[in-house]
mmCIF file of C-alpha atoms in Angstrom:
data_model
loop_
_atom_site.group_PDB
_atom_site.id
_atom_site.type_symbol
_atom_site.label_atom_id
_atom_site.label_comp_id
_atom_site.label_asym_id
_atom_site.label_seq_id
_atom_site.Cartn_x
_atom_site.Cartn_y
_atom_site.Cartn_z
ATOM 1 C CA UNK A 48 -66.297 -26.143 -38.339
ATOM 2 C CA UNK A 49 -70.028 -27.314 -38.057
ATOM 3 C CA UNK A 50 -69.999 -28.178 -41.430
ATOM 4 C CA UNK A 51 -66.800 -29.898 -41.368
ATOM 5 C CA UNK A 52 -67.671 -32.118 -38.130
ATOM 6 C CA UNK A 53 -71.159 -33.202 -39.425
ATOM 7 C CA UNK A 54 -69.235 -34.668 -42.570
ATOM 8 C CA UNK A 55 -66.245 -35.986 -41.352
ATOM 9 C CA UNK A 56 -64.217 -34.212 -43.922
ATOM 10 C CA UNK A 57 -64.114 -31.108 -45.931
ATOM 11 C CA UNK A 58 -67.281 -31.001 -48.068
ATOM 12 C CA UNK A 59 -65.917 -32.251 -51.477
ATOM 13 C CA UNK A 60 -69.147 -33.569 -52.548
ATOM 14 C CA UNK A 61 -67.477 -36.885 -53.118
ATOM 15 C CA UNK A 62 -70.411 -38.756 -50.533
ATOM 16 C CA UNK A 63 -73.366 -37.431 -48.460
ATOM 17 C CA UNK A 64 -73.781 -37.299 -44.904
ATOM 18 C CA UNK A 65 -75.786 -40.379 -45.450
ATOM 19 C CA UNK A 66 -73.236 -42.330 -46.881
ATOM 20 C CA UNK A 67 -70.242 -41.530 -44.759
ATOM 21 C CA UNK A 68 -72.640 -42.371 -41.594
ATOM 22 C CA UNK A 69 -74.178 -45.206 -43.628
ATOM 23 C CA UNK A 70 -70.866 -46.627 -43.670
ATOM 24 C CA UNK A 71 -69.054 -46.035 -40.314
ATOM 25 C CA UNK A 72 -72.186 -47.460 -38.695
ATOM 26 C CA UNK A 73 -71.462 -51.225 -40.798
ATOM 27 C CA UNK A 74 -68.113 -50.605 -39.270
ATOM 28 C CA UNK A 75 -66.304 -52.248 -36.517
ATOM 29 C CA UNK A 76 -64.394 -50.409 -34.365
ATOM 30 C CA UNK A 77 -60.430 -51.233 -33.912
ATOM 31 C CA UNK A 78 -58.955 -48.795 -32.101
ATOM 32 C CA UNK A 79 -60.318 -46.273 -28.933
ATOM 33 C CA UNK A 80 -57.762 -43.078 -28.512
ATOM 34 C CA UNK A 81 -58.972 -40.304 -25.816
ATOM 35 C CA UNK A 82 -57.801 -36.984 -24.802
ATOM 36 C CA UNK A 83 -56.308 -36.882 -21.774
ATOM 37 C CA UNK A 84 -56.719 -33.372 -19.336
ATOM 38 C CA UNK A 85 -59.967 -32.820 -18.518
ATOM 39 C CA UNK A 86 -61.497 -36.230 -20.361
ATOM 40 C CA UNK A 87 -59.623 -39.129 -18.055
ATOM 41 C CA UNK A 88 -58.653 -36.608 -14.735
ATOM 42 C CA UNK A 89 -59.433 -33.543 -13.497
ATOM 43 C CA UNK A 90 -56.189 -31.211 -14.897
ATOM 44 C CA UNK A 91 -56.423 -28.452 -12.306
ATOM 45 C CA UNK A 92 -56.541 -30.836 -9.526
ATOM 46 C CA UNK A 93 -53.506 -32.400 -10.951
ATOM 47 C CA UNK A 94 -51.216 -30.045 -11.608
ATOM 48 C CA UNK A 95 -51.791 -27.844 -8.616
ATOM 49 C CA UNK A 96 -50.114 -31.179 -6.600
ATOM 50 C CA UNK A 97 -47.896 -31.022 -8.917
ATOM 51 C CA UNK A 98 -46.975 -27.583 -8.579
ATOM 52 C CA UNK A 99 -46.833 -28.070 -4.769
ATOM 53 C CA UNK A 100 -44.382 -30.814 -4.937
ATOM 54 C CA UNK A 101 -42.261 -28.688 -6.834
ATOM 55 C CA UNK A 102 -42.259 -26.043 -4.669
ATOM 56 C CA UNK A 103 -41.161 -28.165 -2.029
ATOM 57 C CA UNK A 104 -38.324 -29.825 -3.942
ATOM 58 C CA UNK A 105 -36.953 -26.185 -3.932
ATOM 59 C CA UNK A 106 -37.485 -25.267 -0.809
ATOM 60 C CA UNK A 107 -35.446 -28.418 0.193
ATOM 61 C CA UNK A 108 -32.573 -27.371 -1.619
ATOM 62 C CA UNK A 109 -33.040 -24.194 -0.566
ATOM 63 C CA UNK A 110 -33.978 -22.147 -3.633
ATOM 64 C CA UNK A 111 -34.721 -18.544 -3.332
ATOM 65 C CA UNK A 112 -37.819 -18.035 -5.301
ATOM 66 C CA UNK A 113 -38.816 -14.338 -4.906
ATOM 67 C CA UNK A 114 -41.492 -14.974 -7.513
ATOM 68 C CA UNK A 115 -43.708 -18.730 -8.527
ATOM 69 C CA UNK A 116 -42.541 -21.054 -10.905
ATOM 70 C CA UNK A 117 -45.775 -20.234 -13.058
ATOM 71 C CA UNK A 118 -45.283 -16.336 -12.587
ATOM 72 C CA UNK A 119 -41.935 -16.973 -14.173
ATOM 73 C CA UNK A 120 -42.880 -18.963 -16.693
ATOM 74 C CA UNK A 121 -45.571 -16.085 -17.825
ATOM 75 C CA UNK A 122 -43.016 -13.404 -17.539
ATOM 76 C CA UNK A 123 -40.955 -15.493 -19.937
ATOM 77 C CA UNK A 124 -43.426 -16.710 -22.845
ATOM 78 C CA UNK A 125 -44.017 -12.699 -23.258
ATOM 79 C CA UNK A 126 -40.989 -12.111 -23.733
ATOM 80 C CA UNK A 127 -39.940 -14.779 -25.874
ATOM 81 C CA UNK A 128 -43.103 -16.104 -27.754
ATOM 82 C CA UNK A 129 -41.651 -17.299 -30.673
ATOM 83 C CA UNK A 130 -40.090 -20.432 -28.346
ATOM 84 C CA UNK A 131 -42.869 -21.632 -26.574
ATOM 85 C CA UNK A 132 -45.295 -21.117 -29.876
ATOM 86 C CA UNK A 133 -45.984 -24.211 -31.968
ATOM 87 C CA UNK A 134 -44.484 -24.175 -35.564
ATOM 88 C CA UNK A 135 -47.152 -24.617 -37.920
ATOM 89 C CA UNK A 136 -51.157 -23.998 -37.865
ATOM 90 C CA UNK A 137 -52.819 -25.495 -34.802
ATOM 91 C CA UNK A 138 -52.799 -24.579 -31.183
ATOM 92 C CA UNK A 139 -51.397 -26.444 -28.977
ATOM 93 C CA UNK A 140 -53.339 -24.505 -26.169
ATOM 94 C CA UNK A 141 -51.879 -26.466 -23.042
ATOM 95 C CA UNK A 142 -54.186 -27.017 -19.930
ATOM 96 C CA UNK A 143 -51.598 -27.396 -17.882
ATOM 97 C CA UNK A 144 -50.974 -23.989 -16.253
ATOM 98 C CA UNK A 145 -52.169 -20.249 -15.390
ATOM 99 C CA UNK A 146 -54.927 -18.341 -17.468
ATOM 100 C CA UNK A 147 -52.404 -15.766 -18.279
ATOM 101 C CA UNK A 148 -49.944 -18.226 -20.400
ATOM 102 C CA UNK A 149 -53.537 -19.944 -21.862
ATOM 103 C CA UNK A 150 -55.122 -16.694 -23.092
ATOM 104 C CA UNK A 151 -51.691 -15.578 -24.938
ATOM 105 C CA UNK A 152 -51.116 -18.806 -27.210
ATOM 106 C CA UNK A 153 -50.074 -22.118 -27.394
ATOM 107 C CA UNK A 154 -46.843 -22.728 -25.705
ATOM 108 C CA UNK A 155 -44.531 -25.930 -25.167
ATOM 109 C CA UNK A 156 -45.024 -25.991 -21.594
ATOM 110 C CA UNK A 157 -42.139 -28.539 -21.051
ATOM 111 C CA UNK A 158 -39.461 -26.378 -22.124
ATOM 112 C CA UNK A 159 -41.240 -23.470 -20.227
ATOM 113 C CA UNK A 160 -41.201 -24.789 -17.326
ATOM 114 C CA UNK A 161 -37.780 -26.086 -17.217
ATOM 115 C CA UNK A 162 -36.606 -22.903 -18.486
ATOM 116 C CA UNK A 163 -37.978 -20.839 -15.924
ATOM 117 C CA UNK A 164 -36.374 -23.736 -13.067
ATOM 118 C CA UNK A 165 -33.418 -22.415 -14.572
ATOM 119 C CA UNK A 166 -33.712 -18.785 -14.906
ATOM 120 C CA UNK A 167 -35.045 -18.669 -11.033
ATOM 121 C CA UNK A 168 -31.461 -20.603 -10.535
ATOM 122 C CA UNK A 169 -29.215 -18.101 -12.207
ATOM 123 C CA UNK A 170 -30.631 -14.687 -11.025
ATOM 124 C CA UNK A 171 -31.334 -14.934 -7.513
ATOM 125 C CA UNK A 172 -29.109 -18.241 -6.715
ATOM 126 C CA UNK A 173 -25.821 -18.379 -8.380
ATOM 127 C CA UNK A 174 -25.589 -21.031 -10.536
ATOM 128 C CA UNK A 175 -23.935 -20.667 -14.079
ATOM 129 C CA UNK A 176 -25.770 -21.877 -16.909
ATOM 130 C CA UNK A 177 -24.729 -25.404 -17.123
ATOM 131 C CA UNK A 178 -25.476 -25.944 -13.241
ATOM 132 C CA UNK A 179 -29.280 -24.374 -14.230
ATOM 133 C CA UNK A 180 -29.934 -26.611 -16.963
ATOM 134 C CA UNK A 181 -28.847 -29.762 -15.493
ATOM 135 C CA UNK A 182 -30.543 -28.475 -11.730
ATOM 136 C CA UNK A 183 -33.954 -27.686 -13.833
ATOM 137 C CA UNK A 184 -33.852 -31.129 -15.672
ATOM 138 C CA UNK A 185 -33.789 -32.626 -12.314
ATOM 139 C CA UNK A 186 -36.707 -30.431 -10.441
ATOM 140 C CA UNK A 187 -38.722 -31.136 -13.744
ATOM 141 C CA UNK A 188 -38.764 -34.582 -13.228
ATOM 142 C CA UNK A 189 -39.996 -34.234 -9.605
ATOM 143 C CA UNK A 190 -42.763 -32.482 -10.831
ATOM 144 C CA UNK A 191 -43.205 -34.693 -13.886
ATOM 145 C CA UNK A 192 -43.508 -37.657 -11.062
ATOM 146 C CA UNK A 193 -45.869 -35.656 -9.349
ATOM 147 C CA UNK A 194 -48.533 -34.989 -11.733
ATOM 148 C CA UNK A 195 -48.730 -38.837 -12.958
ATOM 149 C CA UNK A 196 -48.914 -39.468 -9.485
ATOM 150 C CA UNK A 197 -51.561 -37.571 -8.516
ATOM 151 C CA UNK A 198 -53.709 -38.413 -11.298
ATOM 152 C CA UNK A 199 -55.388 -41.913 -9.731
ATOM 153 C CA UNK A 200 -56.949 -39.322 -7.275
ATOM 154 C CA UNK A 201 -58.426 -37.169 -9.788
ATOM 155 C CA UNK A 202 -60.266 -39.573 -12.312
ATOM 156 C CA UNK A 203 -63.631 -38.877 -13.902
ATOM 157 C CA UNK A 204 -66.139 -41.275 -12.869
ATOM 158 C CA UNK A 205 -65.494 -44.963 -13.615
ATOM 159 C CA UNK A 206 -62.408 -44.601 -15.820
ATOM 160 C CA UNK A 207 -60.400 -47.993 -14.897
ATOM 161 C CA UNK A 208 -64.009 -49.800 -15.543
ATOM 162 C CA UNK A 209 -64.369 -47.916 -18.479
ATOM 163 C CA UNK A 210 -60.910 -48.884 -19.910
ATOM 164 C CA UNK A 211 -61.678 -52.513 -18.676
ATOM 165 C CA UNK A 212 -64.198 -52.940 -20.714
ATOM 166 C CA UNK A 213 -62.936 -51.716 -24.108
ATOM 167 C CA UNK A 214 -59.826 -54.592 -23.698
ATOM 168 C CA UNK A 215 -62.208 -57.350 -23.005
ATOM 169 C CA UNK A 216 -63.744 -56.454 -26.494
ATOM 170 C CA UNK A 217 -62.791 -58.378 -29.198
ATOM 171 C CA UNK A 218 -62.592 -57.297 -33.248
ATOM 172 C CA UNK A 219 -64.045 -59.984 -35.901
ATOM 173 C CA UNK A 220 -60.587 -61.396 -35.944
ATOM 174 C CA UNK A 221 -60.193 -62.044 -32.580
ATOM 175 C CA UNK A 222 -57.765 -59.358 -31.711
ATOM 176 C CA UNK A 223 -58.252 -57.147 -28.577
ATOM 177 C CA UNK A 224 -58.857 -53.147 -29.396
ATOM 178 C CA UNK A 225 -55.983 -50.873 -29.699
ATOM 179 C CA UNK A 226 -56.182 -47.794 -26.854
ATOM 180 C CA UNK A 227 -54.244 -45.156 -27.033
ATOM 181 C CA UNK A 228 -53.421 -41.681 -26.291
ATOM 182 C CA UNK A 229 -53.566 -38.169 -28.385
ATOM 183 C CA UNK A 230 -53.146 -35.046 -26.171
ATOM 184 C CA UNK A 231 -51.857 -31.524 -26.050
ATOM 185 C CA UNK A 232 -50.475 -31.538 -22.690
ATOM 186 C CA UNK A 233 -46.999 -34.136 -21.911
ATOM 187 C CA UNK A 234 -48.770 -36.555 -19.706
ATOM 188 C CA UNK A 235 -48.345 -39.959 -20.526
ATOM 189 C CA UNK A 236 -50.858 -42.402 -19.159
ATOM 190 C CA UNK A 237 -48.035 -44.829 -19.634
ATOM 191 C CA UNK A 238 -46.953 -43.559 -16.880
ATOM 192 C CA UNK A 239 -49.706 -43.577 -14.764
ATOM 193 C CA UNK A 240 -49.873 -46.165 -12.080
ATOM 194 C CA UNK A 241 -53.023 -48.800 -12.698
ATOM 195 C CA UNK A 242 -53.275 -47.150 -16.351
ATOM 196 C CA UNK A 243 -50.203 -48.316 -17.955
ATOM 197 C CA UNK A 244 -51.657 -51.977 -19.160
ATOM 198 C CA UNK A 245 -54.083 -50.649 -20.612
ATOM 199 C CA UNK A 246 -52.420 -47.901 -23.590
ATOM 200 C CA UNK A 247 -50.766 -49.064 -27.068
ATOM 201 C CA UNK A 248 -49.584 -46.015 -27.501
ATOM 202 C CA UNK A 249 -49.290 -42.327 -26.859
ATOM 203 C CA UNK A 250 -49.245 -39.205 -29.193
ATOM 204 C CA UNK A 251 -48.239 -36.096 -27.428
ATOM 205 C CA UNK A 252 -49.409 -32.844 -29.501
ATOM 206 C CA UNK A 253 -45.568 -31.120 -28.550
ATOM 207 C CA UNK A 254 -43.890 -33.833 -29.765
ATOM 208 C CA UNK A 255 -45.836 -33.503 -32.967
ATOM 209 C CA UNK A 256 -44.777 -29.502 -33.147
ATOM 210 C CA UNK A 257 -48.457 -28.580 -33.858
ATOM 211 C CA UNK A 258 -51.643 -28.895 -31.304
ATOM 212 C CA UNK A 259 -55.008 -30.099 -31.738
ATOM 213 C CA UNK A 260 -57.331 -29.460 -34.136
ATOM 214 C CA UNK A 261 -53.928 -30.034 -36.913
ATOM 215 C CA UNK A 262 -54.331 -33.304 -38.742
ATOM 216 C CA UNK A 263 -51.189 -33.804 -38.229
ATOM 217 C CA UNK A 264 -51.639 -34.374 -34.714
ATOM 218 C CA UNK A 265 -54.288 -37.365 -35.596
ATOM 219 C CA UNK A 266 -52.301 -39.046 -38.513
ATOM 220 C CA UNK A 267 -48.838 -38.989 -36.110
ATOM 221 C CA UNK A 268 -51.235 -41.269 -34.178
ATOM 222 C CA UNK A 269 -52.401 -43.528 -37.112
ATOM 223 C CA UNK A 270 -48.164 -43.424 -37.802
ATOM 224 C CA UNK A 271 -47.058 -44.864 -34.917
ATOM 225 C CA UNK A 272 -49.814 -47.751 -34.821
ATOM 226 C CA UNK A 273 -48.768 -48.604 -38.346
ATOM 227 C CA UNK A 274 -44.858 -48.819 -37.232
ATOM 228 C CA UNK A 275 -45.840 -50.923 -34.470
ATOM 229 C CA UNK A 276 -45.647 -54.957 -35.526
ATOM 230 C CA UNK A 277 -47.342 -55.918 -32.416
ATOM 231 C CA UNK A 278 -50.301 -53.191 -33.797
ATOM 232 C CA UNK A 279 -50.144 -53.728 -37.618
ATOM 233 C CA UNK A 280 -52.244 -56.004 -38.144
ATOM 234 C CA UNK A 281 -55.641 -53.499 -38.578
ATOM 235 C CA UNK A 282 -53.840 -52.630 -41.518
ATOM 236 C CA UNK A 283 -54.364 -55.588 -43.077
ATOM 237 C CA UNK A 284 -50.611 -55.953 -43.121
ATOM 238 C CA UNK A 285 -50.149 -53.223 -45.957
ATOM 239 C CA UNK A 286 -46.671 -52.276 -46.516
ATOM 240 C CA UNK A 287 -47.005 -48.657 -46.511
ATOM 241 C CA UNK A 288 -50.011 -45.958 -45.822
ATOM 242 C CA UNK A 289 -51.106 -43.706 -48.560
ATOM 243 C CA UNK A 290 -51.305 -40.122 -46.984
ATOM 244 C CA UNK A 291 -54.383 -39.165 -49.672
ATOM 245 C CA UNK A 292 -56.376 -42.248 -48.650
ATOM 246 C CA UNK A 293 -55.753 -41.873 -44.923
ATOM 247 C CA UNK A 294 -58.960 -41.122 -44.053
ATOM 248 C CA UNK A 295 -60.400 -43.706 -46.155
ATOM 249 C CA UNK A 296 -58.029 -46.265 -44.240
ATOM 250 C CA UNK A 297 -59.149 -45.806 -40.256
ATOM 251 C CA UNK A 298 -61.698 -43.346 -40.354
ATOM 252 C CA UNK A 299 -64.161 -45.341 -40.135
ATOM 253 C CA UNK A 300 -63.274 -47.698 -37.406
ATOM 254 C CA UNK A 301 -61.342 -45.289 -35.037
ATOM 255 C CA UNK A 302 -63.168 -44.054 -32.082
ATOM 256 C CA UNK A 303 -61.696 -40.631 -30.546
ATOM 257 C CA UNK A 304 -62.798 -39.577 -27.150
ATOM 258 C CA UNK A 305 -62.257 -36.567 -25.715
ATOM 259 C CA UNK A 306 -63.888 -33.161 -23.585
ATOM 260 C CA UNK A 307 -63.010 -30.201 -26.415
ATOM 261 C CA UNK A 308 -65.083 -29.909 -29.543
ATOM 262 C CA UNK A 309 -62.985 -27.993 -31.714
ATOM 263 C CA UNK A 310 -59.321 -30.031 -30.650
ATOM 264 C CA UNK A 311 -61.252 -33.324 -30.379
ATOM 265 C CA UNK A 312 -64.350 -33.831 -32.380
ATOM 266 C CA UNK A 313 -63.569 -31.650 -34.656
ATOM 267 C CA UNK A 314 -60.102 -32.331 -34.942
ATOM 268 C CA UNK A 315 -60.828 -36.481 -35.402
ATOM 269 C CA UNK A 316 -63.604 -36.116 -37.892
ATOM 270 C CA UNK A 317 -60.766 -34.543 -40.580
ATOM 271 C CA UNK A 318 -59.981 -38.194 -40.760
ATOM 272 C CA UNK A 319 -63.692 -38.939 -40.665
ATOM 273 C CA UNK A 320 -63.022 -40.650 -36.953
ATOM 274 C CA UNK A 321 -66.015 -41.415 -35.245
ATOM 275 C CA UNK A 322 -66.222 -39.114 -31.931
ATOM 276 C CA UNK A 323 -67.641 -39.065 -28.658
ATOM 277 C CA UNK A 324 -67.949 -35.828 -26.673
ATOM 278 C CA UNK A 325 -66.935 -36.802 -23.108
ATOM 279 C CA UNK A 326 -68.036 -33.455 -21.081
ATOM 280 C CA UNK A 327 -68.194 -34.707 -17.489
ATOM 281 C CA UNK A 328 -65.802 -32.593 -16.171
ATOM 282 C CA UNK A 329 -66.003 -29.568 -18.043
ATOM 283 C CA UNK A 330 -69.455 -29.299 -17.036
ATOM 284 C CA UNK A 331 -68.600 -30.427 -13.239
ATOM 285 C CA UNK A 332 -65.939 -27.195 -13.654
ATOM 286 C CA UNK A 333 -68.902 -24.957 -14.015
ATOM 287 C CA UNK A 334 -70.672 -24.444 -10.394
ATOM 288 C CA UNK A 335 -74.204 -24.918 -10.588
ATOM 289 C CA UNK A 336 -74.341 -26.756 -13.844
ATOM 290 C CA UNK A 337 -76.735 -29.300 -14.652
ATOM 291 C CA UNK A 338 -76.558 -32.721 -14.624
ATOM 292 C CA UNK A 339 -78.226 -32.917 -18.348
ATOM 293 C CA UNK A 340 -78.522 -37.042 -17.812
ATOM 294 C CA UNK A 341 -80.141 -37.027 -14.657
ATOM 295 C CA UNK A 342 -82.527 -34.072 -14.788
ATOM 296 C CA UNK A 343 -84.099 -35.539 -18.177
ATOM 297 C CA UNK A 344 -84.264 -39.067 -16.226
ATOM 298 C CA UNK A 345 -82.047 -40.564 -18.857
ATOM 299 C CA UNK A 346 -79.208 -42.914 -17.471
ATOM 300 C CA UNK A 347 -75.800 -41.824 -18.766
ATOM 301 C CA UNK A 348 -73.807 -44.308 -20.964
ATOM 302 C CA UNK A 349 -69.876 -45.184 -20.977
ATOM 303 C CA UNK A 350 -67.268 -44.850 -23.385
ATOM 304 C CA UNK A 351 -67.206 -49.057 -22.973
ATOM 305 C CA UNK A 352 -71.157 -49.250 -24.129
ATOM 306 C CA UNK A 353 -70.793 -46.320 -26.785
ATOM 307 C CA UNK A 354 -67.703 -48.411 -28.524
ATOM 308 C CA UNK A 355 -69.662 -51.701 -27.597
ATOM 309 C CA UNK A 356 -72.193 -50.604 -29.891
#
């Protein structure tokens, strides 16, 4: 992995390190994605509120829950791995919930979820299946409101600022930089009040059917800015992408952001995408860790300054 990341790519001996850095440094950048959980808001934060509204949704149409959502949802992943797993290579190792469904595998949390709503419905409240489903569609959504909700209250430090200044930048040709989204969890920051102006687009990792570090999940991403006409344009208005050159083609001006080595930095430089390792609150997760900035004296820099440059 260390070897892949400080190339960009797998080592074919086609250019040095020198070369590949030579070049992305002459490079403009065109487009900023980030990682959501844990790199724009604090996850636990979030979904615990989310969680809580749940609950309450339940309790107000009095549900009889003799055991939590998320103990459910554990109880039914071992059982039935195979479902929640993703299809191919990759994880898709969701943040969203308990330790116990993290440490077994990636799951598709979304399905979980509402299929433990469901199963809580038809053992210990009566409902046939179709009652379940449709019920469990509906309590998902309150909790789906929930999280994006909460997640203004959760930020890492100067996010909105951060985003502010990436769409006042301007590329040679006068067009504004493309933001977007490439995550394993099913946020959408679209959907996130005071964050929706500011993202072209939005790749979610179980949409994809594989998880971060998979290529896949980075070149779905360069895919759906290509489809876009309002987005084309950094193509240079090519008619179609060549998969074998992909790399070639954004690598060099695409700027991922995100808190997990292996998913994001690792992940983004198979496409030889420029990185930045955003580890605010991964560190702030830790109690008693370091500030690394302020005990060398060094003032920290933004996302918006790091792309500046």
């Amino acid at each position: 992995w260390e070897r892949i990341f400080n190339s960009g790519s797998t080592m074919d001996g086609s250019e040095t390190d020198a070369e590949i850095l030579s070049k992305s440094l002459m490079s403009e950048v065109k487009v900023v994605s980030f990682d959501l959980d844990n790199t724009l808001w604090k996850t636990s934060n979030v979904i615990s509120f989310a969680n809580s509204a749940l609950n309450d949704y339940l309790n107000s149409r009095n549900i009889n829950q003799p055991l939590p959502i998320s103990k459910v949802m554990g109880d039914i992943f071992k059982s039935h791995p195979e479902k929640y797993r993703a299809t191919d290579e990759g994880t898709i190792n969701n943040t969203d919930d308990n330790d116990e469904i993290k440490k077994s595998g990636p799951v598709f949390l979304t399905q979980l979820r509402k299929d433990a709503i469901a199963e809580v419905c038809t053992n210990y409240n009566g409902f046939n299946h179709e009652e379940a489903v449709s019920f469990a569609s509906d309590a998902f959504a309150v909790w789906t409101r929930a999280r994006h909700s909460s997640i203004p209250d959760n930020y890492a430090d100067s996010v909105v600022e951060c985003l502010e200044k990436i769409r006042r930048l301007r590329t040679s040709d006068g067009h504004p930089i493309i933001v977007g989204a490439i995550t394993d969890g099913n946020s959408n920051p679209k959907n996130v009040q005071g964050l929706e102006h500011f993202f072209d687009f939005c790749v979610n990792a179980e949409q994809v059917g594989v998880g971060k570090p998979n290529r896949k999940v980075y070149e779905s991403a360069v895919r759906q800015v290509f489809k876009s006409p309002y987005l084309r344009h950094i193509f240079n208005e090519r008619e179609e992408l060549d998969e074998d050159t992909l790399e070639e083609l954004v690598g060099r001006w695409w700027v991922h952001v995100g808190d997990d080595f292996l998913k994001d930095m690792v992940g983004a430089k198979a496409l030889r995408m420029r990185s930045i390792w955003s580890k605010e609150l991964v560190l702030n997760q830790k109690e008693g860790q370091l500030d690394v900035g302020k005990e060398s004296g060094k003032k920290d820099k933004d996302v918006g300054e790091s792309v500046k440059k």
